[in-house]
Tab-separated table of C-alpha atoms in Angstrom:
chain	number	residue	atom	x	y	z
B	1215	MET	CA	0.000	0.000	0.000
B	1216	LEU	CA	2.809	2.416	0.798
B	1217	GLU	CA	4.355	1.610	-2.549
B	1218	ASP	CA	1.084	2.376	-4.293
B	1219	THR	CA	0.857	5.680	-2.480
B	1220	LEU	CA	4.449	6.602	-3.361
B	1221	LYS	CA	3.847	5.543	-6.934
B	1222	SER	CA	0.685	7.687	-7.080
B	1223	VAL	CA	2.556	10.642	-5.595
B	1224	LYS	CA	5.377	10.272	-8.148
B	1225	GLU	CA	2.875	9.988	-10.981
B	1226	ALA	CA	1.077	13.063	-9.709
B	1227	GLU	CA	4.380	14.926	-9.455
B	1228	ALA	CA	5.309	13.876	-12.986
B	1229	LYS	CA	1.916	15.005	-14.296
B	1230	ALA	CA	2.253	18.266	-12.388
B	1231	GLU	CA	5.741	18.796	-13.825
B	1232	ALA	CA	4.471	18.092	-17.341
B	1233	THR	CA	1.552	20.460	-16.803
B	1234	ILE	CA	3.895	23.164	-15.513
B	1235	LYS	CA	6.225	22.758	-18.508
B	1236	GLU	CA	3.272	22.866	-20.897
B	1237	ALA	CA	1.941	25.980	-19.168
B	1238	GLU	CA	5.389	27.624	-19.339
B	1239	GLY	CA	5.588	26.790	-23.041
B	1240	GLN	CA	2.141	28.251	-23.662
B	1241	ALA	CA	3.042	31.329	-21.598
B	1242	ALA	CA	6.183	31.836	-23.694
B	1243	LEU	CA	4.158	31.514	-26.906
B	1244	ILE	CA	1.523	33.933	-25.636
B	1245	LEU	CA	4.216	36.381	-24.555
B	1246	GLU	CA	5.957	36.159	-27.942
B	1247	GLU	CA	2.642	36.629	-29.745
B	1248	ALA	CA	1.858	39.644	-27.552
B	1249	LYS	CA	5.275	41.161	-28.334
B	1250	THR	CA	4.706	40.627	-32.052
B	1251	LYS	CA	1.240	42.188	-31.882
B	1252	ALA	CA	2.557	45.105	-29.822
B	1253	GLN	CA	5.345	45.722	-32.342
B	1254	ALA	CA	2.879	45.586	-35.235
B	1255	LEU	CA	0.537	47.973	-33.405
B	1256	LYS	CA	3.431	50.321	-32.684
B	1257	GLU	CA	4.500	50.315	-36.329
B	1258	ASP	CA	0.911	50.805	-37.496
B	1259	THR	CA	0.423	53.718	-35.103
B	1260	LEU	CA	3.715	55.263	-36.190
B	1261	GLN	CA	2.692	54.906	-39.824
B	1262	LYS	CA	-0.674	56.535	-39.094
B	1263	VAL	CA	1.055	59.398	-37.306
B	1264	LYS	CA	3.447	59.865	-40.219
B	1265	SER	CA	0.571	59.654	-42.667
B	1266	GLY	CA	-1.447	62.149	-40.659
B	1267	SER	CA	1.558	64.422	-40.450
B	1268	GLN	CA	2.064	64.147	-44.202
B	1269	GLU	CA	-1.611	64.850	-44.809
B	1270	ALA	CA	-1.460	67.903	-42.539
B	1271	SER	CA	1.666	69.093	-44.316
B	1272	ASP	CA	0.049	68.590	-47.721
B	1273	LYS	CA	-3.083	70.397	-46.573
B	1274	ALA	CA	-1.043	73.319	-45.218
B	1275	ARG	CA	0.959	73.477	-48.450
B	1276	ALA	CA	-2.231	73.469	-50.534
B	1277	GLU	CA	-3.750	76.214	-48.383
B	1278	SER	CA	-0.558	78.245	-48.697
B	1279	ASP	CA	-0.550	77.796	-52.478
B	1280	LYS	CA	-4.193	78.867	-52.594
B	1281	GLN	CA	-3.508	81.991	-50.542
B	1282	MET	CA	-0.500	82.855	-52.703
B	1283	ALA	CA	-2.584	82.451	-55.863
B	1284	GLU	CA	-5.287	84.689	-54.384
B	1285	ALA	CA	-2.679	87.299	-53.400
B	1286	ALA	CA	-1.170	87.163	-56.892
B	1287	ALA	CA	-4.628	87.599	-58.444
B	1288	ASP	CA	-5.314	90.580	-56.160
B	1289	ALA	CA	-1.959	92.095	-57.095
B	1290	GLN	CA	-2.765	91.636	-60.785
B	1291	LYS	CA	-6.098	93.411	-60.269
B	1292	GLU	CA	-4.347	96.311	-58.540
B	1293	ILE	CA	-1.755	96.516	-61.323
B	1294	GLN	CA	-4.510	96.583	-63.918
B	1295	ALA	CA	-6.379	99.286	-62.021
B	1296	LEU	CA	-3.211	101.396	-61.807
B	1297	LYS	CA	-2.577	100.920	-65.524
B	1298	GLU	CA	-6.107	102.070	-66.255
B	1299	LEU	CA	-5.489	105.185	-64.164
B	1300	ILE	CA	-2.162	105.882	-65.861
B	1301	VAL	CA	-3.217	105.453	-69.509
B	1302	PRO	CA	-5.435	108.565	-69.683
B	1303	LYS	CA	-2.852	110.676	-67.866
B	1304	LYS	CA	0.031	109.403	-70.008
B	1305	LYS	CA	-1.165	111.356	-73.036
B	1306	GLU	CA	-1.534	114.479	-70.898
B	1307	ALA	CA	1.956	113.988	-69.418
B	1308	VAL	CA	3.483	113.557	-72.881
B	1309	GLU	CA	1.766	116.709	-74.078
B	1310	LYS	CA	3.079	118.663	-71.048
B	1311	VAL	CA	6.637	117.393	-71.637
B	1312	ILE	CA	6.462	118.354	-75.331
B	1313	ALA	CA	5.031	121.744	-74.461
B	1314	ALA	CA	7.795	122.307	-71.944
B	1315	LEU	CA	10.435	121.399	-74.502
B	1316	VAL	CA	9.018	123.696	-77.205
């Protein structure tokens, strides 16, 4: 009977040891999988941040280009308005210069 008990204890210890090793193996796999997922998530987040940053930069550049085009158009309008003011007075100025020379 003592032998049976010792045998049962040893079998239980062996099963427990096998269960512990299996659990450690599964824990290592789970940990490795978690590290891989965390790395992938980190890279994905970094890519999204870079993409968002690029999109913001592109948007700012487009807005800047738009404002520059509007400013250039306004400047062209002002130049045209000044030319329209000058043209009628140019003839008068030429006549005054000629009169002063004669």
